[in-house]
Amino acid sequence: MAKWLKILIFVVAAIFILGACSTDAPGSGEENSKDSNDDKVKIGLSISTLNNPFFVTLRDGAESAADEAGYNLVVSDAQNDPSTQLSDIEDLLQQDIDVLLVNPVDSEAVASAVESANQAEIPVITVDRSSEGGEVVTHIASDNVAGGEMAGEFIADQLDKKGKIVELEGISGSSAARERGEGFHNIIDELQDMEVIAKQTADFDRTKGLSVMENIIQGTKDIDAIFAHNDEMALGAIEALESQNMLEDVIVVGFDATEDAVVAVAEGRMDATVAQLPKMIGEKAIDAARKVANGEKVEAFIPVELELVTE
């Protein structure tokens, strides 16, 4: 009996020793692997709409940079609705994110969501469009005022500083619409023989750009140029002009340099578009988030270069 007891004790001890001497490296177990995943930097990105090629490219740039860095990026689409965006951001704040990236639908309406992130001590970075309230660590965008001035100068040069212009505005309340319009008027309002004969909102949307332009044409065909606050509205306006055989006589300038717009410029259907490199905006947003998550300081404004595409 004592002999069998000694054998049993020996076997148990051997099993214990073999378990302790496992060839698995420390931290290589399933549980530790999960902990490692949990330690990834987690970034929330609230996009104003993914029904616009510009913001799809911006998201793709952010996703590519996040994948390369090994970060977890959670993206929500507000579908151009301020209320949906507020709800989306509240959901993101509940997902234990380290940094919140926001591309506002409405710069004023988004302020309360930014303040909620502030209360939760989650740093906020605005992308392409700014917030009019709350504390933001940095804002990443092109200089929309400068872009509007580029468009105004181009149109003025093409028309020898004399002509009638239609302005298609973006979403009311968005910083991009306000700033692009401001830059455009900085140039046009100083020229005595240039006049904006119609200025209407088409919400950065191609279909609305078409219908708004159709309505304007019904009122007058005495139009020399169109400045649209983004390419989608410009492309819609082009459709309206083509249907009336007016395109050859009207200068059309957009903003964003989306793929469709660049093709339209190359084909001669659009005269110019202001390029602001959305992929780079997305990439810079992830880089800024990395620095913020690591406790590094970033500039209050991180600019992305502009260029005018005319061919």
PDB file of N, CA and C in Angstrom, residues 24 42 44 71 84 107 120-121 138 163 167 194 197 228 244 263 266 269-270 284 291:
ATOM      1  N   ASP A  24       5.975  26.334 -24.349  1.00  0.00           N
ATOM      2  CA  ASP A  24       5.303  27.567 -24.778  1.00  0.00           C
ATOM      3  C   ASP A  24       5.983  28.759 -24.150  1.00  0.00           C
ATOM      4  N   LYS A  42      -7.291  51.849 -29.999  1.00  0.00           N
ATOM      5  CA  LYS A  42      -8.613  51.768 -30.628  1.00  0.00           C
ATOM      6  C   LYS A  42      -9.094  53.172 -30.945  1.00  0.00           C
ATOM      7  N   GLY A  44     -11.996  55.651 -32.891  1.00  0.00           N
ATOM      8  CA  GLY A  44     -13.322  55.789 -33.479  1.00  0.00           C
ATOM      9  C   GLY A  44     -13.301  56.869 -34.548  1.00  0.00           C
ATOM     10  N   TYR A  71      -3.548  49.269 -35.543  1.00  0.00           N
ATOM     11  CA  TYR A  71      -4.586  49.862 -34.703  1.00  0.00           C
ATOM     12  C   TYR A  71      -5.952  49.301 -35.070  1.00  0.00           C
ATOM     13  N   THR A  84     -28.093  61.509 -36.413  1.00  0.00           N
ATOM     14  CA  THR A  84     -27.465  60.195 -36.534  1.00  0.00           C
ATOM     15  C   THR A  84     -26.012  60.256 -36.078  1.00  0.00           C
ATOM     16  N   SER A 107     -21.121  71.631 -38.199  1.00  0.00           N
ATOM     17  CA  SER A 107     -20.076  72.048 -37.256  1.00  0.00           C
ATOM     18  C   SER A 107     -20.631  72.527 -35.926  1.00  0.00           C
ATOM     19  N   ALA A 120     -15.839  62.373 -21.071  1.00  0.00           N
ATOM     20  CA  ALA A 120     -15.357  60.997 -20.933  1.00  0.00           C
ATOM     21  C   ALA A 120     -13.828  60.926 -20.999  1.00  0.00           C
ATOM     22  N   GLU A 121     -13.200  62.088 -21.117  1.00  0.00           N
ATOM     23  CA  GLU A 121     -11.737  62.201 -21.188  1.00  0.00           C
ATOM     24  C   GLU A 121     -11.160  61.439 -22.375  1.00  0.00           C
ATOM     25  N   THR A 138      -6.674  68.686 -32.137  1.00  0.00           N
ATOM     26  CA  THR A 138      -6.149  69.227 -33.381  1.00  0.00           C
ATOM     27  C   THR A 138      -7.197  69.118 -34.477  1.00  0.00           C
ATOM     28  N   GLY A 163     -18.366  88.860 -65.595  1.00  0.00           N
ATOM     29  CA  GLY A 163     -19.301  87.793 -65.882  1.00  0.00           C
ATOM     30  C   GLY A 163     -20.285  87.535 -64.756  1.00  0.00           C
ATOM     31  N   GLU A 167     -23.379  80.102 -57.703  1.00  0.00           N
ATOM     32  CA  GLU A 167     -22.653  79.431 -56.629  1.00  0.00           C
ATOM     33  C   GLU A 167     -23.546  78.361 -56.007  1.00  0.00           C
ATOM     34  N   MET A 194     -17.996  91.489 -61.863  1.00  0.00           N
ATOM     35  CA  MET A 194     -18.365  90.088 -61.659  1.00  0.00           C
ATOM     36  C   MET A 194     -19.483  90.031 -60.621  1.00  0.00           C
ATOM     37  N   ILE A 197     -25.136  85.766 -59.438  1.00  0.00           N
ATOM     38  CA  ILE A 197     -26.555  86.012 -59.716  1.00  0.00           C
ATOM     39  C   ILE A 197     -27.463  85.014 -59.009  1.00  0.00           C
ATOM     40  N   ALA A 228     -19.039  75.346 -57.606  1.00  0.00           N
ATOM     41  CA  ALA A 228     -19.709  74.425 -56.689  1.00  0.00           C
ATOM     42  C   ALA A 228     -18.764  74.110 -55.542  1.00  0.00           C
ATOM     43  N   GLN A 244     -29.252  71.268 -71.651  1.00  0.00           N
ATOM     44  CA  GLN A 244     -29.680  72.503 -72.299  1.00  0.00           C
ATOM     45  C   GLN A 244     -28.674  72.988 -73.353  1.00  0.00           C
ATOM     46  N   VAL A 263     -11.602  63.016 -64.059  1.00  0.00           N
ATOM     47  CA  VAL A 263     -11.917  62.500 -65.400  1.00  0.00           C
ATOM     48  C   VAL A 263     -12.675  63.554 -66.205  1.00  0.00           C
ATOM     49  N   ALA A 266     -10.300  66.133 -67.434  1.00  0.00           N
ATOM     50  CA  ALA A 266      -9.499  65.593 -68.537  1.00  0.00           C
ATOM     51  C   ALA A 266     -10.303  65.545 -69.835  1.00  0.00           C
ATOM     52  N   ARG A 269     -15.127  68.491 -69.776  1.00  0.00           N
ATOM     53  CA  ARG A 269     -16.493  68.769 -69.341  1.00  0.00           C
ATOM     54  C   ARG A 269     -16.512  69.667 -68.102  1.00  0.00           C
ATOM     55  N   MET A 270     -15.466  69.579 -67.287  1.00  0.00           N
ATOM     56  CA  MET A 270     -15.294  70.469 -66.140  1.00  0.00           C
ATOM     57  C   MET A 270     -13.994  71.230 -66.350  1.00  0.00           C
ATOM     58  N   LYS A 284      -3.078  61.331 -42.174  1.00  0.00           N
ATOM     59  CA  LYS A 284      -2.587  62.261 -41.154  1.00  0.00           C
ATOM     60  C   LYS A 284      -3.438  62.183 -39.887  1.00  0.00           C
ATOM     61  N   LYS A 291       0.012  59.877 -32.044  1.00  0.00           N
ATOM     62  CA  LYS A 291       0.757  60.777 -31.163  1.00  0.00           C
ATOM     63  C   LYS A 291      -0.053  61.113 -29.910  1.00  0.00           C
TER      64      LYS A 291
END
